[in-house]
Amino acid sequence: MDNNIVNKRKKRPDSWVDMNSDDKSFLGRKRVDYSTFDKGTTIPERYHKVFLDNLSEEVTKGKQVKIKLFFKDKEYNAVIRWPNSKDRKGVTIQLLYSNKALKELLQNKLSVSYDYIMNYLKDTGKKPVNIPDEYSEYIDFFKGDKPNNFIINLINKDNITIEDEEPEDDLYEDLESEDEFAAITNINSEIDFIHNYISSKGFYYSKDLITNLYLSLKTKPFAILSGISGTGKSKVIELFSEAVGANRGNGRFRLISVRPDWSDATDLLGYRNIENKFVPGIIIDIANEAMKKPDKPYFLCLDEMNLARVEYYFSDILSVMETRKISDEGIITQKLINRAQFGRDEAAYGWYGDVYIPQNLYIVGTVNMDETTFPFSKKVLDRANTIEFNKVNLTYNFEETEVQELSTKKFHNDFLKSEYLNLSQCKHEKNIALKVIDKLIEINNILEKYQQHFAYRVRDEIVFYVIYAVRDDLFSFEKAMDFSIVQKILPKIGGSGGEVLDILIKLFNNLNDSDYESEGYLDDIQIKAMEKQCENSKYKLSSEKIIFMIRRFQRDGFTTFWQ
């Protein structure tokens, strides 16, 4: 292929094989290594021209172009990029992918190399620098029928005849470009930036909502976004992720559509296939990636989370979340998968056996509540902040829609990382903590009479939320408590008994210093008076939600938090 390769000598040994070919669409042959099975490959300089000439646009520093890889007419998404790193000299071009199906294909079709690499990693704790000839397998790259399309051919040991191979070079570090993180001096200003970034994309959410999302994720890396269809629940988390530097292109944001037939955790954690090889699940895959880059936040959005019963497929992950503790690696959990689940697949155990939920992985579920979905158990609601998206403003101002788009920033994970796991760690903020606890005791005394009270987990997480909000001047104490009550306490209240109405009225009285009473019924005059009182309430969100639940009880004979 003399007419294809730029005539440059190799500056150092690498894993690409220079060879002649009569096929004018042939681009190059890559010997697979650790990085090939994990995320992609760095393209040597002498191959830059033939790959870049097949793109529809120029790749400049910090930019990437989406491409498609085809194997036997099956299509996989990938990107070609030039990473933006101030420490990297010269031009670095990388071909990267995060597609789970493609990775599984490579592992299965090129299993000789894959098994050697995994066994070497398990035995030595290191990635192999050189793969012996008897274990070497290859990927051939060809131009597709149009720009941005590439065809790959996988060459396993059964049909390989290669001579004059170059020594293997460990390219994995080339894929780990270190971006310069934004300097954070004021949390409020950074939330302003995130809000403005989202608005610049043509989507409007209130700043309070963005602040609340930030505080909820910082309190605990699991949140639920609920509301009617079309309010932008999955979009807000995608744009929030983009604003802090995590997107689909770099693999740090992933949106997964929950399937109605999910009845266990295999799609999330993994399973052994018919060949007894372990196939990693969605969370194992992204958690494994996040563990390698602890300074960078990763986001997983489970869309339509309650199309299946959440307790069936997510309970194992929830249980692991509750094992969070502080270690030398930061905040970690126990391992997601036990040894027995790998069977005899030693290679997969060497790769995924130690995977846990790292402190830089944030999981957000979106839910709609209608006849096609399942309700949540208290176990799930106890472990998340439930953020509502039900208020819709259909007005549109064409004069204000042309907003200059903002570039993303690269945020260090410290911006979102939890600072507290136990109440004892909040001693230096004890004045705020004790004020929160006093209010929660009042509320719990009401709930306990009806066996609806909460326990230490809810108390602690509300304390953490309010401390972050007040300390960084994001919300006032009452506003932070208001969000916490509506997100951590009210979602678990519901039913058809008369005690439910009593709870709601007493909670309203506690939050508004009022003295409404009922004997199983409130007339419309009383409810309208409560609504009038809401307008100036310190706990407006909670009071409005309570009135909504009361009206529903009056109308239907039962009530629930969900709309």
PDB file of N, CA and C in Angstrom, residues 160-209:
ATOM      1  N   ILE A 160      -4.300 -16.134   9.938  1.00  0.00           N
ATOM      2  CA  ILE A 160      -3.297 -15.083   9.994  1.00  0.00           C
ATOM      3  C   ILE A 160      -1.988 -15.529   9.371  1.00  0.00           C
ATOM      4  N   THR A 161      -1.439 -14.690   8.524  1.00  0.00           N
ATOM      5  CA  THR A 161      -0.099 -14.941   7.943  1.00  0.00           C
ATOM      6  C   THR A 161       0.608 -13.602   7.848  1.00  0.00           C
ATOM      7  N   ILE A 162       1.211 -13.140   8.935  1.00  0.00           N
ATOM      8  CA  ILE A 162       1.859 -11.830   9.000  1.00  0.00           C
ATOM      9  C   ILE A 162       3.344 -12.014   9.254  1.00  0.00           C
ATOM     10  N   GLU A 163       4.150 -11.224   8.554  1.00  0.00           N
ATOM     11  CA  GLU A 163       5.588 -11.248   8.771  1.00  0.00           C
ATOM     12  C   GLU A 163       6.069  -9.847   9.147  1.00  0.00           C
ATOM     13  N   ASP A 164       7.284  -9.800   9.683  1.00  0.00           N
ATOM     14  CA  ASP A 164       7.931  -8.519  10.009  1.00  0.00           C
ATOM     15  C   ASP A 164       7.065  -7.633  10.892  1.00  0.00           C
ATOM     16  N   GLU A 165       6.539  -8.204  11.961  1.00  0.00           N
ATOM     17  CA  GLU A 165       5.706  -7.431  12.868  1.00  0.00           C
ATOM     18  C   GLU A 165       6.566  -6.554  13.772  1.00  0.00           C
ATOM     19  N   GLU A 166       6.035  -5.408  14.108  1.00  0.00           N
ATOM     20  CA  GLU A 166       6.731  -4.502  15.019  1.00  0.00           C
ATOM     21  C   GLU A 166       6.436  -4.901  16.459  1.00  0.00           C
ATOM     22  N   PRO A 167       7.324  -4.610  17.396  1.00  0.00           N
ATOM     23  CA  PRO A 167       7.047  -4.883  18.809  1.00  0.00           C
ATOM     24  C   PRO A 167       5.808  -4.125  19.278  1.00  0.00           C
ATOM     25  N   GLU A 168       5.079  -4.752  20.174  1.00  0.00           N
ATOM     26  CA  GLU A 168       3.867  -4.132  20.727  1.00  0.00           C
ATOM     27  C   GLU A 168       4.222  -2.891  21.533  1.00  0.00           C
ATOM     28  N   ASP A 169       3.410  -1.865  21.396  1.00  0.00           N
ATOM     29  CA  ASP A 169       3.578  -0.649  22.198  1.00  0.00           C
ATOM     30  C   ASP A 169       2.288  -0.438  22.977  1.00  0.00           C
ATOM     31  N   ASP A 170       2.402  -0.227  24.246  1.00  0.00           N
ATOM     32  CA  ASP A 170       1.222  -0.015  25.076  1.00  0.00           C
ATOM     33  C   ASP A 170       0.672   1.384  24.808  1.00  0.00           C
ATOM     34  N   LEU A 171      -0.451   1.439  24.075  1.00  0.00           N
ATOM     35  CA  LEU A 171      -1.001   2.734  23.668  1.00  0.00           C
ATOM     36  C   LEU A 171      -2.064   3.244  24.623  1.00  0.00           C
ATOM     37  N   TYR A 172      -2.326   2.489  25.670  1.00  0.00           N
ATOM     38  CA  TYR A 172      -3.446   2.897  26.523  1.00  0.00           C
ATOM     39  C   TYR A 172      -3.257   4.283  27.104  1.00  0.00           C
ATOM     40  N   GLU A 173      -2.026   4.608  27.496  1.00  0.00           N
ATOM     41  CA  GLU A 173      -1.811   5.922  28.092  1.00  0.00           C
ATOM     42  C   GLU A 173      -2.039   7.038  27.084  1.00  0.00           C
ATOM     43  N   ASP A 174      -1.844   6.742  25.782  1.00  0.00           N
ATOM     44  CA  ASP A 174      -2.098   7.764  24.772  1.00  0.00           C
ATOM     45  C   ASP A 174      -3.566   8.157  24.729  1.00  0.00           C
ATOM     46  N   LEU A 175      -4.442   7.259  25.199  1.00  0.00           N
ATOM     47  CA  LEU A 175      -5.869   7.538  25.164  1.00  0.00           C
ATOM     48  C   LEU A 175      -6.330   8.291  26.404  1.00  0.00           C
ATOM     49  N   GLU A 176      -5.447   8.465  27.357  1.00  0.00           N
ATOM     50  CA  GLU A 176      -5.810   9.094  28.619  1.00  0.00           C
ATOM     51  C   GLU A 176      -5.336  10.546  28.652  1.00  0.00           C
ATOM     52  N   SER A 177      -5.859  11.361  27.754  1.00  0.00           N
ATOM     53  CA  SER A 177      -5.441  12.755  27.740  1.00  0.00           C
ATOM     54  C   SER A 177      -5.973  13.458  28.983  1.00  0.00           C
ATOM     55  N   GLU A 178      -5.116  14.246  29.604  1.00  0.00           N
ATOM     56  CA  GLU A 178      -5.509  14.969  30.811  1.00  0.00           C
ATOM     57  C   GLU A 178      -5.905  16.393  30.448  1.00  0.00           C
ATOM     58  N   ASP A 179      -7.188  16.683  30.571  1.00  0.00           N
ATOM     59  CA  ASP A 179      -7.664  18.017  30.265  1.00  0.00           C
ATOM     60  C   ASP A 179      -7.435  18.933  31.464  1.00  0.00           C
ATOM     61  N   GLU A 180      -7.259  20.186  31.182  1.00  0.00           N
ATOM     62  CA  GLU A 180      -7.078  21.157  32.248  1.00  0.00           C
ATOM     63  C   GLU A 180      -8.438  21.466  32.877  1.00  0.00           C
ATOM     64  N   PHE A 181      -8.551  21.280  34.187  1.00  0.00           N
ATOM     65  CA  PHE A 181      -9.824  21.481  34.856  1.00  0.00           C
ATOM     66  C   PHE A 181     -10.065  22.967  35.115  1.00  0.00           C
ATOM     67  N   ALA A 182     -11.345  23.327  35.086  1.00  0.00           N
ATOM     68  CA  ALA A 182     -11.723  24.705  35.384  1.00  0.00           C
ATOM     69  C   ALA A 182     -11.448  25.010  36.851  1.00  0.00           C
ATOM     70  N   ALA A 183     -10.950  26.214  37.108  1.00  0.00           N
ATOM     71  CA  ALA A 183     -10.710  26.645  38.490  1.00  0.00           C
ATOM     72  C   ALA A 183     -12.044  27.083  39.084  1.00  0.00           C
ATOM     73  N   ILE A 184     -12.397  26.519  40.219  1.00  0.00           N
ATOM     74  CA  ILE A 184     -13.682  26.816  40.857  1.00  0.00           C
ATOM     75  C   ILE A 184     -13.436  27.625  42.123  1.00  0.00           C
ATOM     76  N   THR A 185     -13.923  28.847  42.109  1.00  0.00           N
ATOM     77  CA  THR A 185     -13.761  29.718  43.279  1.00  0.00           C
ATOM     78  C   THR A 185     -15.097  30.020  43.943  1.00  0.00           C
ATOM     79  N   ASN A 186     -16.187  29.896  43.180  1.00  0.00           N
ATOM     80  CA  ASN A 186     -17.502  30.226  43.724  1.00  0.00           C
ATOM     81  C   ASN A 186     -18.530  29.255  43.135  1.00  0.00           C
ATOM     82  N   ILE A 187     -19.136  28.438  43.990  1.00  0.00           N
ATOM     83  CA  ILE A 187     -20.086  27.421  43.536  1.00  0.00           C
ATOM     84  C   ILE A 187     -21.284  28.063  42.855  1.00  0.00           C
ATOM     85  N   ASN A 188     -21.775  29.154  43.412  1.00  0.00           N
ATOM     86  CA  ASN A 188     -22.943  29.817  42.835  1.00  0.00           C
ATOM     87  C   ASN A 188     -22.671  30.284  41.412  1.00  0.00           C
ATOM     88  N   SER A 189     -21.468  30.816  41.175  1.00  0.00           N
ATOM     89  CA  SER A 189     -21.110  31.270  39.831  1.00  0.00           C
ATOM     90  C   SER A 189     -21.054  30.105  38.857  1.00  0.00           C
ATOM     91  N   GLU A 190     -20.574  28.949  39.319  1.00  0.00           N
ATOM     92  CA  GLU A 190     -20.489  27.786  38.442  1.00  0.00           C
ATOM     93  C   GLU A 190     -21.873  27.248  38.103  1.00  0.00           C
ATOM     94  N   ILE A 191     -22.791  27.320  39.051  1.00  0.00           N
ATOM     95  CA  ILE A 191     -24.164  26.897  38.751  1.00  0.00           C
ATOM     96  C   ILE A 191     -24.817  27.880  37.794  1.00  0.00           C
ATOM     97  N   ASP A 192     -24.474  29.166  37.922  1.00  0.00           N
ATOM     98  CA  ASP A 192     -24.917  30.150  36.924  1.00  0.00           C
ATOM     99  C   ASP A 192     -24.436  29.745  35.535  1.00  0.00           C
ATOM    100  N   PHE A 193     -23.166  29.330  35.440  1.00  0.00           N
ATOM    101  CA  PHE A 193     -22.617  28.911  34.154  1.00  0.00           C
ATOM    102  C   PHE A 193     -23.383  27.706  33.609  1.00  0.00           C
ATOM    103  N   ILE A 194     -23.636  26.706  34.436  1.00  0.00           N
ATOM    104  CA  ILE A 194     -24.352  25.512  33.978  1.00  0.00           C
ATOM    105  C   ILE A 194     -25.748  25.891  33.490  1.00  0.00           C
ATOM    106  N   HIS A 195     -26.426  26.750  34.260  1.00  0.00           N
ATOM    107  CA  HIS A 195     -27.770  27.194  33.866  1.00  0.00           C
ATOM    108  C   HIS A 195     -27.721  27.945  32.532  1.00  0.00           C
ATOM    109  N   ASN A 196     -26.748  28.832  32.372  1.00  0.00           N
ATOM    110  CA  ASN A 196     -26.621  29.595  31.130  1.00  0.00           C
ATOM    111  C   ASN A 196     -26.249  28.686  29.956  1.00  0.00           C
ATOM    112  N   TYR A 197     -25.404  27.681  30.208  1.00  0.00           N
ATOM    113  CA  TYR A 197     -25.030  26.741  29.147  1.00  0.00           C
ATOM    114  C   TYR A 197     -26.265  26.003  28.638  1.00  0.00           C
ATOM    115  N   ILE A 198     -27.083  25.522  29.563  1.00  0.00           N
ATOM    116  CA  ILE A 198     -28.294  24.797  29.169  1.00  0.00           C
ATOM    117  C   ILE A 198     -29.234  25.716  28.397  1.00  0.00           C
ATOM    118  N   SER A 199     -29.375  26.959  28.863  1.00  0.00           N
ATOM    119  CA  SER A 199     -30.240  27.926  28.170  1.00  0.00           C
ATOM    120  C   SER A 199     -29.709  28.214  26.771  1.00  0.00           C
ATOM    121  N   SER A 200     -28.377  28.247  26.613  1.00  0.00           N
ATOM    122  CA  SER A 200     -27.791  28.544  25.310  1.00  0.00           C
ATOM    123  C   SER A 200     -28.063  27.440  24.297  1.00  0.00           C
ATOM    124  N   LYS A 201     -28.454  26.270  24.768  1.00  0.00           N
ATOM    125  CA  LYS A 201     -28.803  25.159  23.886  1.00  0.00           C
ATOM    126  C   LYS A 201     -30.274  25.185  23.484  1.00  0.00           C
ATOM    127  N   GLY A 202     -31.002  26.212  23.950  1.00  0.00           N
ATOM    128  CA  GLY A 202     -32.401  26.339  23.566  1.00  0.00           C
ATOM    129  C   GLY A 202     -33.373  25.666  24.511  1.00  0.00           C
ATOM    130  N   PHE A 203     -32.920  25.299  25.713  1.00  0.00           N
ATOM    131  CA  PHE A 203     -33.797  24.662  26.698  1.00  0.00           C
ATOM    132  C   PHE A 203     -33.837  25.542  27.944  1.00  0.00           C
ATOM    133  N   TYR A 204     -35.031  25.763  28.479  1.00  0.00           N
ATOM    134  CA  TYR A 204     -35.123  26.623  29.652  1.00  0.00           C
ATOM    135  C   TYR A 204     -35.590  25.826  30.861  1.00  0.00           C
ATOM    136  N   TYR A 205     -34.785  25.859  31.882  1.00  0.00           N
ATOM    137  CA  TYR A 205     -35.134  25.346  33.201  1.00  0.00           C
ATOM    138  C   TYR A 205     -34.753  26.447  34.199  1.00  0.00           C
ATOM    139  N   SER A 206     -35.513  26.541  35.284  1.00  0.00           N
ATOM    140  CA  SER A 206     -35.202  27.580  36.261  1.00  0.00           C
ATOM    141  C   SER A 206     -33.857  27.304  36.919  1.00  0.00           C
ATOM    142  N   LYS A 207     -33.213  28.355  37.393  1.00  0.00           N
ATOM    143  CA  LYS A 207     -31.937  28.171  38.082  1.00  0.00           C
ATOM    144  C   LYS A 207     -32.133  27.367  39.368  1.00  0.00           C
ATOM    145  N   ASP A 208     -33.284  27.558  40.034  1.00  0.00           N
ATOM    146  CA  ASP A 208     -33.547  26.768  41.243  1.00  0.00           C
ATOM    147  C   ASP A 208     -33.522  25.275  40.940  1.00  0.00           C
ATOM    148  N   LEU A 209     -34.066  24.905  39.788  1.00  0.00           N
ATOM    149  CA  LEU A 209     -34.085  23.482  39.434  1.00  0.00           C
ATOM    150  C   LEU A 209     -32.674  22.956  39.213  1.00  0.00           C
TER     151      LEU A 209
END
